[in-house]
Tab-separated table of C-alpha atoms in Angstrom:
chain	number	residue	atom	x	y	z
A	1	MET	CA	0.064	11.673	-8.987
A	2	LEU	CA	1.522	10.611	-5.681
A	3	VAL	CA	-0.564	7.937	-3.967
A	4	LYS	CA	0.356	7.303	-0.386
A	5	ASN	CA	-1.772	4.185	0.133
A	6	PRO	CA	-1.901	1.337	-2.420
A	7	HIS	CA	-5.277	0.505	-3.902
A	8	VAL	CA	-5.661	-3.111	-2.774
A	9	PRO	CA	-8.617	-5.417	-1.897
A	10	LEU	CA	-9.636	-5.431	1.729
A	11	ALA	CA	-9.802	-9.145	2.265
A	12	THR	CA	-8.782	-8.710	5.890
A	13	VAL	CA	-11.511	-6.261	6.766
A	14	THR	CA	-14.551	-7.927	5.182
A	15	ALA	CA	-16.601	-7.760	8.361
A	16	THR	CA	-15.798	-4.078	8.849
A	17	VAL	CA	-16.698	-3.200	5.286
A	18	THR	CA	-19.956	-5.183	5.513
A	19	ALA	CA	-20.981	-3.228	8.587
A	20	ALA	CA	-19.970	0.001	6.913
A	21	VAL	CA	-22.059	-0.804	3.837
A	22	LEU	CA	-25.123	-1.454	5.992
A	23	ALA	CA	-24.597	1.848	7.820
A	24	ALA	CA	-24.256	3.712	4.552
A	25	VAL	CA	-27.410	2.127	3.105
A	26	VAL	CA	-29.379	3.110	6.209
A	27	ALA	CA	-28.118	6.690	5.877
A	28	ALA	CA	-28.990	6.811	2.187
A	29	LEU	CA	-32.507	5.521	2.851
A	30	ALA	CA	-32.964	8.131	5.566
A	31	VAL	CA	-32.117	10.833	3.067
A	32	LEU	CA	-34.472	9.405	0.453
A	33	VAL	CA	-37.499	9.054	2.725
A	34	GLY	CA	-36.961	12.306	4.609
A	35	PRO	CA	-37.959	15.778	3.414
A	36	ALA	CA	-35.802	17.072	0.573
A	37	PRO	CA	-33.917	20.162	1.878
A	38	LEU	CA	-32.622	21.217	-1.528
A	39	ARG	CA	-34.143	22.524	-4.741
A	40	GLY	CA	-33.071	21.334	-8.115
A	41	PRO	CA	-33.169	18.189	-10.243
A	42	GLY	CA	-33.286	14.938	-8.334
A	43	ARG	CA	-30.225	12.726	-8.302
A	44	ALA	CA	-29.815	9.181	-7.082
A	45	GLY	CA	-27.975	8.350	-3.885
A	46	ALA	CA	-24.219	7.989	-3.513
A	47	LEU	CA	-24.086	4.262	-2.847
A	48	GLY	CA	-23.953	2.796	-6.332
A	49	VAL	CA	-27.505	3.653	-7.391
A	50	PRO	CA	-27.639	4.044	-11.190
A	51	GLY	CA	-27.577	7.649	-12.278
A	52	ASN	CA	-25.184	8.944	-9.646
A	53	GLY	CA	-22.032	8.064	-11.521
A	54	VAL	CA	-20.804	5.541	-8.963
A	55	PRO	CA	-19.002	2.758	-10.793
A	56	GLY	CA	-19.774	-0.865	-10.270
A	57	SER	CA	-17.124	-3.530	-10.312
A	58	GLY	CA	-16.836	-3.325	-14.079
A	59	ALA	CA	-17.573	0.357	-14.711
A	60	PRO	CA	-15.163	2.429	-16.780
A	61	GLY	CA	-12.645	4.255	-14.633
A	62	SER	CA	-13.213	2.069	-11.592
A	63	GLY	CA	-10.006	0.059	-11.852
A	64	ALA	CA	-7.395	-0.088	-9.149
A	65	ALA	CA	-4.343	-0.422	-11.342
A	66	THR	CA	-1.315	1.767	-10.664
A	67	THR	CA	1.559	2.821	-12.849
A	68	PRO	CA	5.104	2.026	-11.717
A	69	GLY	CA	6.885	4.758	-9.794
A	70	ARG	CA	3.976	7.170	-9.508
A	71	GLY	CA	1.154	4.900	-8.386
A	72	VAL	CA	-1.498	6.709	-10.431
A	73	PRO	CA	-4.886	5.003	-9.947
A	74	ALA	CA	-6.513	4.247	-13.290
A	75	GLY	CA	-9.600	6.365	-13.776
A	76	THR	CA	-8.895	8.811	-10.975
A	77	GLY	CA	-9.135	11.731	-13.368
A	78	THR	CA	-11.906	10.338	-15.549
A	79	THR	CA	-14.451	12.868	-16.782
A	80	PRO	CA	-18.060	11.655	-17.108
A	81	ALA	CA	-18.996	10.888	-20.709
A	82	GLY	CA	-22.726	10.777	-20.029
A	83	PRO	CA	-25.384	9.604	-17.542
A	84	GLY	CA	-24.021	6.909	-15.279
A	85	ALA	CA	-20.406	7.425	-16.373
A	86	ALA	CA	-17.675	7.300	-13.756
A	87	LEU	CA	-17.085	10.578	-11.955
A	88	PRO	CA	-13.584	11.983	-11.415
A	89	GLY	CA	-12.069	10.231	-8.429
A	90	ALA	CA	-14.360	7.197	-8.661
A	91	THR	CA	-12.703	3.927	-7.621
A	92	ARG	CA	-13.978	0.389	-7.191
A	93	PRO	CA	-16.178	0.129	-4.073
A	94	GLY	CA	-14.780	-2.316	-1.546
A	95	THR	CA	-11.118	-1.465	-2.034
A	96	LEU	CA	-8.950	0.779	0.074
A	97	PRO	CA	-9.223	4.348	-1.280
A	98	PRO	CA	-6.028	5.808	-2.757
A	99	VAL	CA	-4.634	8.881	-1.014
A	100	VAL	CA	-3.340	11.542	-3.383
A	101	ASP	CA	-1.011	14.473	-2.661
A	102	HIS	CA	-0.461	15.908	-6.135
A	103	GLY	CA	-0.571	15.258	-9.862
A	104	PRO	CA	2.281	14.563	-12.290
A	105	ARG	CA	5.169	17.034	-12.029
A	106	THR	CA	4.987	17.836	-15.726
A	107	GLY	CA	3.206	20.634	-17.537
A	108	GLY	CA	2.087	23.800	-15.849
A	109	LYS	CA	-1.215	23.011	-14.134
A	110	VAL	CA	-1.966	23.336	-10.416
A	111	ALA	CA	-5.204	22.850	-8.476
A	112	LEU	CA	-6.689	25.543	-6.250
A	113	THR	CA	-8.836	23.707	-3.698
A	114	PHE	CA	-11.028	25.439	-1.132
A	115	ASP	CA	-12.411	23.730	1.966
A	116	ALA	CA	-15.862	24.856	3.142
A	117	ASP	CA	-15.958	23.824	6.800
A	118	MET	CA	-19.068	23.833	8.968
A	119	THR	CA	-19.380	22.382	12.469
A	120	ASP	CA	-22.216	22.461	14.979
A	121	VAL	CA	-20.356	25.168	16.911
A	122	MET	CA	-20.109	27.295	13.770
A	123	ARG	CA	-23.806	26.782	13.088
A	124	ARG	CA	-24.701	27.958	16.591
A	125	GLN	CA	-22.621	31.081	16.053
A	126	LEU	CA	-24.661	31.831	12.944
A	127	ARG	CA	-27.779	31.996	15.114
A	128	GLY	CA	-26.306	34.713	17.331
A	129	SER	CA	-27.100	38.423	17.293
A	130	ARG	CA	-23.988	39.219	15.235
A	131	PRO	CA	-23.452	36.119	13.114
A	132	PRO	CA	-20.111	35.687	11.354
A	133	SER	CA	-19.795	34.707	7.713
A	134	TYR	CA	-18.471	31.309	6.783
A	135	ALA	CA	-18.784	32.006	3.057
A	136	ASN	CA	-16.142	34.282	1.572
A	137	LEU	CA	-17.917	35.851	-1.390
A	138	LYS	CA	-14.858	37.927	-2.320
A	139	ILE	CA	-12.950	34.744	-3.188
A	140	ILE	CA	-15.772	33.399	-5.328
A	141	GLU	CA	-16.275	36.739	-7.075
A	142	LEU	CA	-12.548	36.942	-7.859
A	143	LEU	CA	-12.491	33.440	-9.309
A	144	GLU	CA	-15.592	34.198	-11.376
A	145	ARG	CA	-14.302	37.544	-12.600
A	146	GLU	CA	-10.886	36.182	-13.579
A	147	ARG	CA	-12.385	32.933	-14.949
A	148	VAL	CA	-10.180	30.843	-12.646
A	149	PRO	CA	-10.946	27.109	-12.212
A	150	ALA	CA	-11.154	25.728	-8.680
A	151	THR	CA	-12.376	22.716	-6.714
A	152	PHE	CA	-14.502	23.135	-3.578
A	153	PHE	CA	-14.484	20.522	-0.821
A	154	LEU	CA	-17.880	21.051	0.798
A	155	THR	CA	-19.187	19.870	4.144
A	156	GLY	CA	-22.826	18.834	4.063
A	157	LYS	CA	-23.740	21.325	6.762
A	158	TRP	CA	-22.115	24.166	4.797
A	159	VAL	CA	-24.215	23.210	1.766
A	160	GLU	CA	-27.358	23.216	3.891
A	161	GLN	CA	-26.425	26.589	5.373
A	162	TYR	CA	-25.592	28.174	2.008
A	163	PRO	CA	-27.785	26.449	-0.607
A	164	GLU	CA	-27.912	29.375	-3.035
A	165	LEU	CA	-24.153	29.809	-2.934
A	166	THR	CA	-23.724	26.078	-3.498
A	167	ARG	CA	-25.955	26.386	-6.558
A	168	ARG	CA	-23.804	29.261	-7.765
A	169	LEU	CA	-20.690	27.108	-7.443
A	170	ALA	CA	-22.346	24.191	-9.224
A	171	ASP	CA	-23.528	26.412	-12.075
A	172	ASN	CA	-19.977	27.534	-12.858
A	173	PRO	CA	-18.445	25.146	-15.429
A	174	ARG	CA	-14.958	25.931	-14.102
A	175	PHE	CA	-15.731	24.737	-10.572
A	176	GLU	CA	-15.734	21.155	-9.305
A	177	LEU	CA	-17.567	19.974	-6.174
A	178	ALA	CA	-16.008	17.494	-3.750
A	179	ASN	CA	-16.753	16.018	-0.312
A	180	HIS	CA	-15.353	17.260	3.031
A	181	THR	CA	-17.606	15.222	5.404
A	182	TYR	CA	-20.996	16.237	6.738
A	183	GLY	CA	-20.042	18.112	9.909
A	184	HIS	CA	-16.215	18.414	9.846
A	185	ALA	CA	-15.652	15.901	12.642
A	186	ALA	CA	-12.301	14.176	13.167
A	187	PHE	CA	-11.769	10.700	11.716
A	188	THR	CA	-8.785	10.058	14.008
A	189	PRO	CA	-8.097	10.932	17.654
A	190	HIS	CA	-6.339	14.202	18.465
A	191	CYS	CA	-7.025	16.037	15.219
A	192	TYR	CA	-6.794	19.782	15.864
A	193	HIS	CA	-9.299	19.583	18.742
A	194	LEU	CA	-12.073	18.567	16.347
A	195	PRO	CA	-14.773	16.374	17.901
A	196	PRO	CA	-14.247	12.744	16.859
A	197	ILE	CA	-16.801	10.813	14.863
A	198	PRO	CA	-17.452	7.208	15.985
A	199	ARG	CA	-16.060	4.617	13.618
A	200	ARG	CA	-19.502	3.099	13.054
A	201	GLU	CA	-20.738	6.449	11.679
A	202	MET	CA	-17.878	7.255	9.288
A	203	THR	CA	-19.268	5.596	6.159
A	204	ALA	CA	-22.749	7.032	6.569
A	205	ASP	CA	-21.373	10.524	7.235
A	206	VAL	CA	-19.457	10.682	3.967
A	207	ALA	CA	-22.226	8.960	1.976
A	208	ARG	CA	-24.723	11.471	3.338
A	209	THR	CA	-22.538	14.350	2.167
A	210	PHE	CA	-22.372	13.007	-1.391
A	211	ASP	CA	-26.173	12.804	-1.285
A	212	VAL	CA	-26.476	16.397	-0.056
A	213	ILE	CA	-24.191	17.719	-2.797
A	214	ALA	CA	-25.465	15.594	-5.707
A	215	PRO	CA	-28.786	17.392	-6.417
A	216	TYR	CA	-26.935	20.584	-7.312
A	217	GLY	CA	-25.421	18.969	-10.400
A	218	GLY	CA	-22.503	20.719	-12.067
A	219	ARG	CA	-19.084	19.099	-12.052
A	220	GLN	CA	-19.579	16.432	-9.385
A	221	THR	CA	-16.644	14.275	-8.284
A	222	ARG	CA	-15.828	11.351	-6.005
A	223	TYR	CA	-12.959	13.257	-4.403
A	224	PHE	CA	-12.910	13.423	-0.604
A	225	ARG	CA	-10.776	15.295	1.928
A	226	PHE	CA	-10.557	14.450	5.617
A	227	PRO	CA	-10.872	17.359	8.078
A	228	GLY	CA	-7.392	18.401	9.121
A	229	LEU	CA	-6.042	15.812	6.658
A	230	CYS	CA	-6.257	13.396	9.606
A	231	HIS	CA	-6.737	9.768	8.591
A	232	ASP	CA	-5.418	6.286	9.238
A	233	ARG	CA	-6.012	2.830	7.810
A	234	THR	CA	-9.137	2.389	9.925
A	235	ALA	CA	-10.724	5.521	8.489
A	236	LEU	CA	-9.762	4.514	4.946
A	237	ALA	CA	-11.256	1.058	5.461
A	238	GLU	CA	-14.558	2.555	6.612
A	239	LEU	CA	-14.767	4.594	3.380
A	240	ALA	CA	-13.919	1.668	1.105
A	241	PRO	CA	-17.579	0.939	0.216
A	242	LEU	CA	-18.017	4.436	-1.240
A	243	GLY	CA	-15.618	4.162	-4.190
A	244	LEU	CA	-13.762	7.446	-3.744
A	245	THR	CA	-10.289	8.984	-3.878
A	246	VAL	CA	-8.852	10.780	-0.837
A	247	VAL	CA	-7.133	14.053	-1.744
A	248	ASP	CA	-4.740	15.593	0.763
A	249	GLY	CA	-2.502	18.138	-0.987
A	250	ASP	CA	1.146	19.117	-1.121
A	251	VAL	CA	0.806	22.894	-0.594
A	252	VAL	CA	-0.634	23.877	2.791
A	253	SER	CA	-1.419	27.597	2.764
A	254	GLY	CA	-1.892	28.013	6.513
A	255	ASP	CA	-4.776	30.404	5.891
A	256	PRO	CA	-7.035	29.327	8.789
A	257	PHE	CA	-6.945	32.082	11.427
A	258	ALA	CA	-4.117	33.923	9.668
A	259	THR	CA	-3.990	37.597	10.648
A	260	ARG	CA	-2.034	38.815	7.574
A	261	TRP	CA	-2.171	37.825	3.931
A	262	GLN	CA	1.590	37.884	3.301
A	263	PRO	CA	2.408	34.583	5.120
A	264	ILE	CA	-0.313	32.813	3.139
A	265	VAL	CA	1.166	33.988	-0.146
A	266	ARG	CA	4.698	33.021	0.916
A	267	ALA	CA	3.563	29.578	2.043
A	268	VAL	CA	1.861	28.863	-1.280
A	269	LEU	CA	4.473	30.262	-3.645
A	270	SER	CA	7.407	28.714	-1.762
A	271	GLN	CA	5.938	25.213	-2.035
A	272	VAL	CA	4.076	25.165	-5.343
A	273	ARG	CA	5.302	23.064	-8.258
A	274	PRO	CA	3.703	21.692	-11.422
A	275	GLY	CA	0.948	19.290	-10.414
A	276	SER	CA	0.515	20.807	-6.934
A	277	VAL	CA	-2.738	20.643	-5.004
A	278	ILE	CA	-3.068	23.878	-2.994
A	279	ILE	CA	-5.183	23.800	0.178
A	280	LEU	CA	-7.119	26.991	0.990
A	281	HIS	CA	-10.374	27.837	2.796
A	282	VAL	CA	-13.507	29.706	1.769
A	283	THR	CA	-14.823	30.046	5.350
A	284	GLU	CA	-14.400	33.790	5.849
A	285	ALA	CA	-14.574	34.058	9.642
A	286	ASN	CA	-12.061	31.233	10.128
A	287	ALA	CA	-9.819	32.300	7.243
A	288	PRO	CA	-10.278	36.070	7.060
A	289	MET	CA	-7.192	36.901	4.993
A	290	THR	CA	-7.569	34.405	2.158
A	291	ASP	CA	-9.425	36.806	-0.147
A	292	GLU	CA	-6.623	39.371	0.227
A	293	ALA	CA	-4.001	36.740	-0.482
A	294	MET	CA	-5.687	35.368	-3.615
A	295	PRO	CA	-4.727	38.125	-6.120
A	296	HIS	CA	-1.078	37.812	-5.061
A	297	ILE	CA	-1.229	34.018	-5.290
A	298	LEU	CA	-2.674	34.179	-8.799
A	299	ALA	CA	-0.041	36.699	-9.879
A	300	GLY	CA	2.745	34.575	-8.400
A	301	LEU	CA	1.511	31.445	-10.157
A	302	ALA	CA	1.427	33.284	-13.473
A	303	GLU	CA	5.000	34.527	-12.959
A	304	ARG	CA	6.072	30.908	-12.458
A	305	GLY	CA	4.284	29.745	-15.595
A	306	LEU	CA	1.656	27.850	-13.590
A	307	ALA	CA	-2.063	27.939	-14.393
A	308	PRO	CA	-4.943	26.871	-12.110
A	309	ALA	CA	-7.041	23.984	-13.431
A	310	PRO	CA	-9.816	21.770	-12.027
A	311	LEU	CA	-8.484	19.090	-9.716
A	312	SER	CA	-9.477	16.297	-12.111
A	313	GLU	CA	-7.344	17.827	-14.874
A	314	VAL	CA	-4.353	18.304	-12.570
A	315	LEU	CA	-4.467	14.707	-11.357
A	316	ASP	CA	-4.939	13.389	-14.892
A	317	PRO	CA	-3.651	15.888	-17.495
A	318	THR	CA	-4.660	13.589	-20.374
A	319	VAL	CA	-8.361	14.057	-19.720
A	320	HIS	CA	-8.624	17.337	-21.601
A	321	ALA	CA	-5.523	17.060	-23.766
A	322	GLY	CA	-5.927	18.874	-27.054
A	323	ARG	CA	-8.990	20.863	-26.004
């Protein structure tokens, strides 16, 4: 896969990382001592507590090695082998997270990824007299009916707003769950008019989201996507304690606020290649044409000999080789 930032120790930002770790621990403790908002089996926190699949410095799949030319982080596509095994996307805490655009350009797999945004403004709209929907059930029903794998990047607030739908996603063995921040705030200035999150809160925000998602089980990952794909070295450094992989994508569908489905289909099919990571949205009111575009996207992929697969399998095709 293409990695845009090398996976190297952060010797120069030790103080920053230390502060970030403390912030993340405080956030995790707040979640543990507060009322549990979710039903389902308990899971440990996202900060290296045994049982949550977060690798320690010597855990399988936590290495930072890269292969020449492609820069593929070792273990990025690792599938858990049992309790405590490294999750897909897990990297060694304390090192700069790799940033991935796509998988190897061989084979015929591509990843359909769906962002589930939720901001405070969106939440207030849901309390109105005519609330919109930020959960596109038609997309999920299509994927279920056609048995299509997909990966969902969930905001914590979306999970809290749609707990039963989150459980439905987690119960599907073809779906993976990933992290899209807690409230879809911007991690850099001037990011699509999104409200910025203070640097001191970045680590805790992402750690909290892993904790919100974890109790649902299913195919958990340590993949993370920044809102608007906006990030810089400062943001990456703040997430170093969490041992994750940042996933951008190489196929931008342009589905947010699209008024017709045809441009979405053209955008996807004109860019897609083997190993592509396709960025779509499952937030109906903000991406109202995505469900209409999906059947045409699936048909176009099939015509090109490309098959959707979970993100972990696209980034590391050897994980399920021979199955």
